[in-house]
mmCIF file of C-alpha atoms in Angstrom:
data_model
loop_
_atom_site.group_PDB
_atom_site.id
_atom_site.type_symbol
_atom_site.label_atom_id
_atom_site.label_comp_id
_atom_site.label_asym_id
_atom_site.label_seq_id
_atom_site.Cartn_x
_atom_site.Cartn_y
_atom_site.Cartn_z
ATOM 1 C CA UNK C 658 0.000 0.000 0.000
ATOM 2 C CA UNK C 659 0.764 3.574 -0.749
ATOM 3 C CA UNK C 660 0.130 5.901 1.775
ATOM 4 C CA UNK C 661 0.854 9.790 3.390
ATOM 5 C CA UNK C 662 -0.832 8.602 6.636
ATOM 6 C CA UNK C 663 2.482 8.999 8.640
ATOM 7 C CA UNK C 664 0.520 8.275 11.890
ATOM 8 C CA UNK C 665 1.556 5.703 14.268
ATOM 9 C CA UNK C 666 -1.051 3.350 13.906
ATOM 10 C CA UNK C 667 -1.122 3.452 10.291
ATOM 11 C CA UNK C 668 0.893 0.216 9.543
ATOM 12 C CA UNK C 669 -1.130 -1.752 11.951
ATOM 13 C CA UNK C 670 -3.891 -0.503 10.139
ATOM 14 C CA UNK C 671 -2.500 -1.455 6.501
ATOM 15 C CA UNK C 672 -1.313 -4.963 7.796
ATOM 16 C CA UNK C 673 -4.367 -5.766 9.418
ATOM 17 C CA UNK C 674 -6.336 -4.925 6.322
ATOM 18 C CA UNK C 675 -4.240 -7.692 4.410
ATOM 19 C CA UNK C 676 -1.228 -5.630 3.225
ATOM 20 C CA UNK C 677 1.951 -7.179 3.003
ATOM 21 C CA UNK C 678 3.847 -3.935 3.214
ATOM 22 C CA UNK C 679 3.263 -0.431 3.020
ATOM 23 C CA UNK C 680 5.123 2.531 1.862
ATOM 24 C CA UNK C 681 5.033 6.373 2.718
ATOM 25 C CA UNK C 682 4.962 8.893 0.046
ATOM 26 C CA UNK C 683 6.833 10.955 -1.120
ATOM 27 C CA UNK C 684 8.588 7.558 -2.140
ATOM 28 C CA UNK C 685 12.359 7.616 -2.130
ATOM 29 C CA UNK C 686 14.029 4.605 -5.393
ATOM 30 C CA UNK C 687 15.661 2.738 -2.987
ATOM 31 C CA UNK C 688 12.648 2.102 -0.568
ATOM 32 C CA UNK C 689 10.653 1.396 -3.736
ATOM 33 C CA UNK C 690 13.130 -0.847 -5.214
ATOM 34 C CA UNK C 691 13.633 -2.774 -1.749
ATOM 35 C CA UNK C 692 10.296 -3.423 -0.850
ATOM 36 C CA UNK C 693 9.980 -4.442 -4.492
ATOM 37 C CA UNK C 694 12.406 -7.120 -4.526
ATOM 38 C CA UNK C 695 11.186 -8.624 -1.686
ATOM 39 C CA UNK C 696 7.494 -9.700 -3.042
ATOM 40 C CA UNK C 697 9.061 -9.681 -6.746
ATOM 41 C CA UNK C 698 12.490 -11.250 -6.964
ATOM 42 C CA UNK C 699 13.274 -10.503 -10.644
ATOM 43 C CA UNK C 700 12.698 -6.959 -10.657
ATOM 44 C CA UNK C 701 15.570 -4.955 -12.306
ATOM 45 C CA UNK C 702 17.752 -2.554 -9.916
ATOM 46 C CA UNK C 703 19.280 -1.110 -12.475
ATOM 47 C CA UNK C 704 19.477 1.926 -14.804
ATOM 48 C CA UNK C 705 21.311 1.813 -18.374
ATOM 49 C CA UNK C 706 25.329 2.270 -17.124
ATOM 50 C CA UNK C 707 27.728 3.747 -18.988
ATOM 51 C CA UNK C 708 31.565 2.958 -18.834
ATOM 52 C CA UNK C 709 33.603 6.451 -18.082
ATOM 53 C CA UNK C 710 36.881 7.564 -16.130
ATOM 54 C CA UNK C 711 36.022 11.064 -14.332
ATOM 55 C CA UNK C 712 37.946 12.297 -12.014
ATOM 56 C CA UNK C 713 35.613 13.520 -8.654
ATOM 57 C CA UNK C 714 35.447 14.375 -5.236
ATOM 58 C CA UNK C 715 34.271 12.723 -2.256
ATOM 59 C CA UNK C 716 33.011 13.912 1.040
ATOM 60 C CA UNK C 717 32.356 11.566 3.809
ATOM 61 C CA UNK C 718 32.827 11.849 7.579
ATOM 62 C CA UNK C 719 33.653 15.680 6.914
ATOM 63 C CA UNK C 720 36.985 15.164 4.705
ATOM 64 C CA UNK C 721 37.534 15.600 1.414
ATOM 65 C CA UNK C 722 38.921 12.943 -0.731
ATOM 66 C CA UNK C 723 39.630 12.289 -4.526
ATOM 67 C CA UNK C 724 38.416 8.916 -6.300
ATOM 68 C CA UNK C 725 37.227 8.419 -10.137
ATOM 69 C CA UNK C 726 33.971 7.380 -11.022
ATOM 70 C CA UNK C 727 34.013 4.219 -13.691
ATOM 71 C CA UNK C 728 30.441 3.555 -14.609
ATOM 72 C CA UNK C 729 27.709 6.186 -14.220
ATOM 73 C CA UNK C 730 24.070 5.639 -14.789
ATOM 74 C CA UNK C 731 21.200 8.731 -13.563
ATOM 75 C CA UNK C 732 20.741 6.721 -10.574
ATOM 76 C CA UNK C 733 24.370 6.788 -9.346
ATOM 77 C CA UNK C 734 27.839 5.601 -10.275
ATOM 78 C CA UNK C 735 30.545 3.594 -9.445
ATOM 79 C CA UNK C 736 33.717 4.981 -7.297
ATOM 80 C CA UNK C 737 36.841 3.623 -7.237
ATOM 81 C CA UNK C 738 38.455 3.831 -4.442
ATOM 82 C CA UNK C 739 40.170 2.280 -1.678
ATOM 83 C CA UNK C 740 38.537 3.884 0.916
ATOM 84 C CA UNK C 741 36.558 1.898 3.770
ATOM 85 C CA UNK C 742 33.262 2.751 3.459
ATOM 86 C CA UNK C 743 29.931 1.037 5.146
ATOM 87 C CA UNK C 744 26.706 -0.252 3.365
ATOM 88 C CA UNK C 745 23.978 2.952 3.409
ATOM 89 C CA UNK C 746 26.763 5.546 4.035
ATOM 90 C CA UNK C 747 26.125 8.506 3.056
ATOM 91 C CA UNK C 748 28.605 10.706 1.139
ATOM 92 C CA UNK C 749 28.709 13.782 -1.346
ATOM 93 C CA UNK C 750 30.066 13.830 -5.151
ATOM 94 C CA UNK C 751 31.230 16.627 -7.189
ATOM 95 C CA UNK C 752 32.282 16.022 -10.601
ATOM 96 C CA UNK C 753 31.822 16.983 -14.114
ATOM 97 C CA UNK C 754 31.435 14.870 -17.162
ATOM 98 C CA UNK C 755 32.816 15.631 -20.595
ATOM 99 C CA UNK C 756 29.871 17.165 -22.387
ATOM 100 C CA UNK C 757 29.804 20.454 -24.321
ATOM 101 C CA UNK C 758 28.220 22.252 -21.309
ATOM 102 C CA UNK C 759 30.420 20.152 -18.645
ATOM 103 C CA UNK C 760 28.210 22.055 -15.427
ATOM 104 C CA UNK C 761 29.982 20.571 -12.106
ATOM 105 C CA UNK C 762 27.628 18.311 -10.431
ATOM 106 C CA UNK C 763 27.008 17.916 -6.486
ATOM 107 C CA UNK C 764 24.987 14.512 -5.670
ATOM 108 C CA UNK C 765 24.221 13.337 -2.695
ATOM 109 C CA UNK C 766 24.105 9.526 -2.057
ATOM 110 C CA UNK C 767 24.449 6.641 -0.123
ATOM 111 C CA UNK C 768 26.747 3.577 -0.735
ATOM 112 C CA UNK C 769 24.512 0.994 -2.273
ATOM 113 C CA UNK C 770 27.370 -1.610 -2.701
ATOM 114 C CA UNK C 771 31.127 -2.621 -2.169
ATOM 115 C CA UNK C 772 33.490 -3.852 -4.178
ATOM 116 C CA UNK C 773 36.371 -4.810 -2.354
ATOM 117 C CA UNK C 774 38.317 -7.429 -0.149
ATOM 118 C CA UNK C 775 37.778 -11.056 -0.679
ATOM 119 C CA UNK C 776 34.282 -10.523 -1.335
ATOM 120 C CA UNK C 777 33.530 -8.764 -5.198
ATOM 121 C CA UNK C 778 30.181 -8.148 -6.534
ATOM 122 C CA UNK C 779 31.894 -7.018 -9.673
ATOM 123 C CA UNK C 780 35.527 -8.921 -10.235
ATOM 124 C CA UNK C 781 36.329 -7.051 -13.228
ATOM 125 C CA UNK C 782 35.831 -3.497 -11.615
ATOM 126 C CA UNK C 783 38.475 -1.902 -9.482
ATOM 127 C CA UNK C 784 38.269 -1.553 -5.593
ATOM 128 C CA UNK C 785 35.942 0.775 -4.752
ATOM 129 C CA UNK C 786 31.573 0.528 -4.491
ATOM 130 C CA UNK C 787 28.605 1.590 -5.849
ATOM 131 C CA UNK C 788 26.604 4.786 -4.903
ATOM 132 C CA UNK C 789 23.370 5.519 -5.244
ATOM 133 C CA UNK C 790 22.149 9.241 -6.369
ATOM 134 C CA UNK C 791 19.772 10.391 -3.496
ATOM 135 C CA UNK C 792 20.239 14.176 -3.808
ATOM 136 C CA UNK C 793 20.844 15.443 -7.145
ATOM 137 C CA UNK C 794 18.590 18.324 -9.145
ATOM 138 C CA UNK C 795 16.170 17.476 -12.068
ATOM 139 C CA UNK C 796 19.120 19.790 -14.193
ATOM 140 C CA UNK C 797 22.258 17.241 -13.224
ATOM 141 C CA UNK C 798 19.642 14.141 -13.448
ATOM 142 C CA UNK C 799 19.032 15.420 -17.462
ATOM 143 C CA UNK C 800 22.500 16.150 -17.838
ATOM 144 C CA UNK C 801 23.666 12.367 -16.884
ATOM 145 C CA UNK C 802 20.637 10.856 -18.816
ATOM 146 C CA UNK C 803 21.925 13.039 -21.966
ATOM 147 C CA UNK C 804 25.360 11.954 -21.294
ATOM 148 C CA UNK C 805 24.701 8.186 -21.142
ATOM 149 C CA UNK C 806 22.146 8.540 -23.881
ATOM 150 C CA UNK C 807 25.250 9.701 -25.978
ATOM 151 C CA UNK C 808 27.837 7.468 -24.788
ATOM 152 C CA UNK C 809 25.221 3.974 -25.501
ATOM 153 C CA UNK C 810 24.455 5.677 -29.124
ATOM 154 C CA UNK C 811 28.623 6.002 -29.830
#
Protein backbone atom coordinates (compact mmCIF):
# COMPACT_ATOMS: atom_id res chain seq x y z
CA UNK A 1 0.00 0.00 0.00
CA UNK A 2 0.76 3.57 -0.75
CA UNK A 3 0.13 5.90 1.77
CA UNK A 4 0.85 9.79 3.39
CA UNK A 5 -0.83 8.60 6.64
CA UNK A 6 2.48 9.00 8.64
CA UNK A 7 0.52 8.28 11.89
CA UNK A 8 1.56 5.70 14.27
CA UNK A 9 -1.05 3.35 13.91
CA UNK A 10 -1.12 3.45 10.29
CA UNK A 11 0.89 0.22 9.54
CA UNK A 12 -1.13 -1.75 11.95
CA UNK A 13 -3.89 -0.50 10.14
CA UNK A 14 -2.50 -1.45 6.50
CA UNK A 15 -1.31 -4.96 7.80
CA UNK A 16 -4.37 -5.77 9.42
CA UNK A 17 -6.34 -4.93 6.32
CA UNK A 18 -4.24 -7.69 4.41
CA UNK A 19 -1.23 -5.63 3.22
CA UNK A 20 1.95 -7.18 3.00
CA UNK A 21 3.85 -3.93 3.21
CA UNK A 22 3.26 -0.43 3.02
CA UNK A 23 5.12 2.53 1.86
CA UNK A 24 5.03 6.37 2.72
CA UNK A 25 4.96 8.89 0.05
CA UNK A 26 6.83 10.95 -1.12
CA UNK A 27 8.59 7.56 -2.14
CA UNK A 28 12.36 7.62 -2.13
CA UNK A 29 14.03 4.60 -5.39
CA UNK A 30 15.66 2.74 -2.99
CA UNK A 31 12.65 2.10 -0.57
CA UNK A 32 10.65 1.40 -3.74
CA UNK A 33 13.13 -0.85 -5.21
CA UNK A 34 13.63 -2.77 -1.75
CA UNK A 35 10.30 -3.42 -0.85
CA UNK A 36 9.98 -4.44 -4.49
CA UNK A 37 12.41 -7.12 -4.53
CA UNK A 38 11.19 -8.62 -1.69
CA UNK A 39 7.49 -9.70 -3.04
CA UNK A 40 9.06 -9.68 -6.75
CA UNK A 41 12.49 -11.25 -6.96
CA UNK A 42 13.27 -10.50 -10.64
CA UNK A 43 12.70 -6.96 -10.66
CA UNK A 44 15.57 -4.96 -12.31
CA UNK A 45 17.75 -2.55 -9.92
CA UNK A 46 19.28 -1.11 -12.47
CA UNK A 47 19.48 1.93 -14.80
CA UNK A 48 21.31 1.81 -18.37
CA UNK A 49 25.33 2.27 -17.12
CA UNK A 50 27.73 3.75 -18.99
CA UNK A 51 31.56 2.96 -18.83
CA UNK A 52 33.60 6.45 -18.08
CA UNK A 53 36.88 7.56 -16.13
CA UNK A 54 36.02 11.06 -14.33
CA UNK A 55 37.95 12.30 -12.01
CA UNK A 56 35.61 13.52 -8.65
CA UNK A 57 35.45 14.37 -5.24
CA UNK A 58 34.27 12.72 -2.26
CA UNK A 59 33.01 13.91 1.04
CA UNK A 60 32.36 11.57 3.81
CA UNK A 61 32.83 11.85 7.58
CA UNK A 62 33.65 15.68 6.91
CA UNK A 63 36.98 15.16 4.71
CA UNK A 64 37.53 15.60 1.41
CA UNK A 65 38.92 12.94 -0.73
CA UNK A 66 39.63 12.29 -4.53
CA UNK A 67 38.42 8.92 -6.30
CA UNK A 68 37.23 8.42 -10.14
CA UNK A 69 33.97 7.38 -11.02
CA UNK A 70 34.01 4.22 -13.69
CA UNK A 71 30.44 3.56 -14.61
CA UNK A 72 27.71 6.19 -14.22
CA UNK A 73 24.07 5.64 -14.79
CA UNK A 74 21.20 8.73 -13.56
CA UNK A 75 20.74 6.72 -10.57
CA UNK A 76 24.37 6.79 -9.35
CA UNK A 77 27.84 5.60 -10.28
CA UNK A 78 30.54 3.59 -9.45
CA UNK A 79 33.72 4.98 -7.30
CA UNK A 80 36.84 3.62 -7.24
CA UNK A 81 38.46 3.83 -4.44
CA UNK A 82 40.17 2.28 -1.68
CA UNK A 83 38.54 3.88 0.92
CA UNK A 84 36.56 1.90 3.77
CA UNK A 85 33.26 2.75 3.46
CA UNK A 86 29.93 1.04 5.15
CA UNK A 87 26.71 -0.25 3.37
CA UNK A 88 23.98 2.95 3.41
CA UNK A 89 26.76 5.55 4.04
CA UNK A 90 26.12 8.51 3.06
CA UNK A 91 28.60 10.71 1.14
CA UNK A 92 28.71 13.78 -1.35
CA UNK A 93 30.07 13.83 -5.15
CA UNK A 94 31.23 16.63 -7.19
CA UNK A 95 32.28 16.02 -10.60
CA UNK A 96 31.82 16.98 -14.11
CA UNK A 97 31.43 14.87 -17.16
CA UNK A 98 32.82 15.63 -20.59
CA UNK A 99 29.87 17.16 -22.39
CA UNK A 100 29.80 20.45 -24.32
CA UNK A 101 28.22 22.25 -21.31
CA UNK A 102 30.42 20.15 -18.65
CA UNK A 103 28.21 22.05 -15.43
CA UNK A 104 29.98 20.57 -12.11
CA UNK A 105 27.63 18.31 -10.43
CA UNK A 106 27.01 17.92 -6.49
CA UNK A 107 24.99 14.51 -5.67
CA UNK A 108 24.22 13.34 -2.70
CA UNK A 109 24.11 9.53 -2.06
CA UNK A 110 24.45 6.64 -0.12
CA UNK A 111 26.75 3.58 -0.74
CA UNK A 112 24.51 0.99 -2.27
CA UNK A 113 27.37 -1.61 -2.70
CA UNK A 114 31.13 -2.62 -2.17
CA UNK A 115 33.49 -3.85 -4.18
CA UNK A 116 36.37 -4.81 -2.35
CA UNK A 117 38.32 -7.43 -0.15
CA UNK A 118 37.78 -11.06 -0.68
CA UNK A 119 34.28 -10.52 -1.33
CA UNK A 120 33.53 -8.76 -5.20
CA UNK A 121 30.18 -8.15 -6.53
CA UNK A 122 31.89 -7.02 -9.67
CA UNK A 123 35.53 -8.92 -10.24
CA UNK A 124 36.33 -7.05 -13.23
CA UNK A 125 35.83 -3.50 -11.62
CA UNK A 126 38.48 -1.90 -9.48
CA UNK A 127 38.27 -1.55 -5.59
CA UNK A 128 35.94 0.77 -4.75
CA UNK A 129 31.57 0.53 -4.49
CA UNK A 130 28.60 1.59 -5.85
CA UNK A 131 26.60 4.79 -4.90
CA UNK A 132 23.37 5.52 -5.24
CA UNK A 133 22.15 9.24 -6.37
CA UNK A 134 19.77 10.39 -3.50
CA UNK A 135 20.24 14.18 -3.81
CA UNK A 136 20.84 15.44 -7.15
CA UNK A 137 18.59 18.32 -9.15
CA UNK A 138 16.17 17.48 -12.07
CA UNK A 139 19.12 19.79 -14.19
CA UNK A 140 22.26 17.24 -13.22
CA UNK A 141 19.64 14.14 -13.45
CA UNK A 142 19.03 15.42 -17.46
CA UNK A 143 22.50 16.15 -17.84
CA UNK A 144 23.67 12.37 -16.88
CA UNK A 145 20.64 10.86 -18.82
CA UNK A 146 21.93 13.04 -21.97
CA UNK A 147 25.36 11.95 -21.29
CA UNK A 148 24.70 8.19 -21.14
CA UNK A 149 22.15 8.54 -23.88
CA UNK A 150 25.25 9.70 -25.98
CA UNK A 151 27.84 7.47 -24.79
CA UNK A 152 25.22 3.97 -25.50
CA UNK A 153 24.46 5.68 -29.12
CA UNK A 154 28.62 6.00 -29.83
Amino acid sequence: LLTTDWSVGAKAKCLQAGCDDFLLKPLKRHQFLDKGHRFIPGIERRDVRVWCHLNLSLQRNGLQLSATGEDISSGGIYVASDEKVRDDEEVNLTFSLPTATSREIVAKGRVAWRNSGSIRKKPLLPTGFGVEFMGIDDEATETIRQYVTTAISK
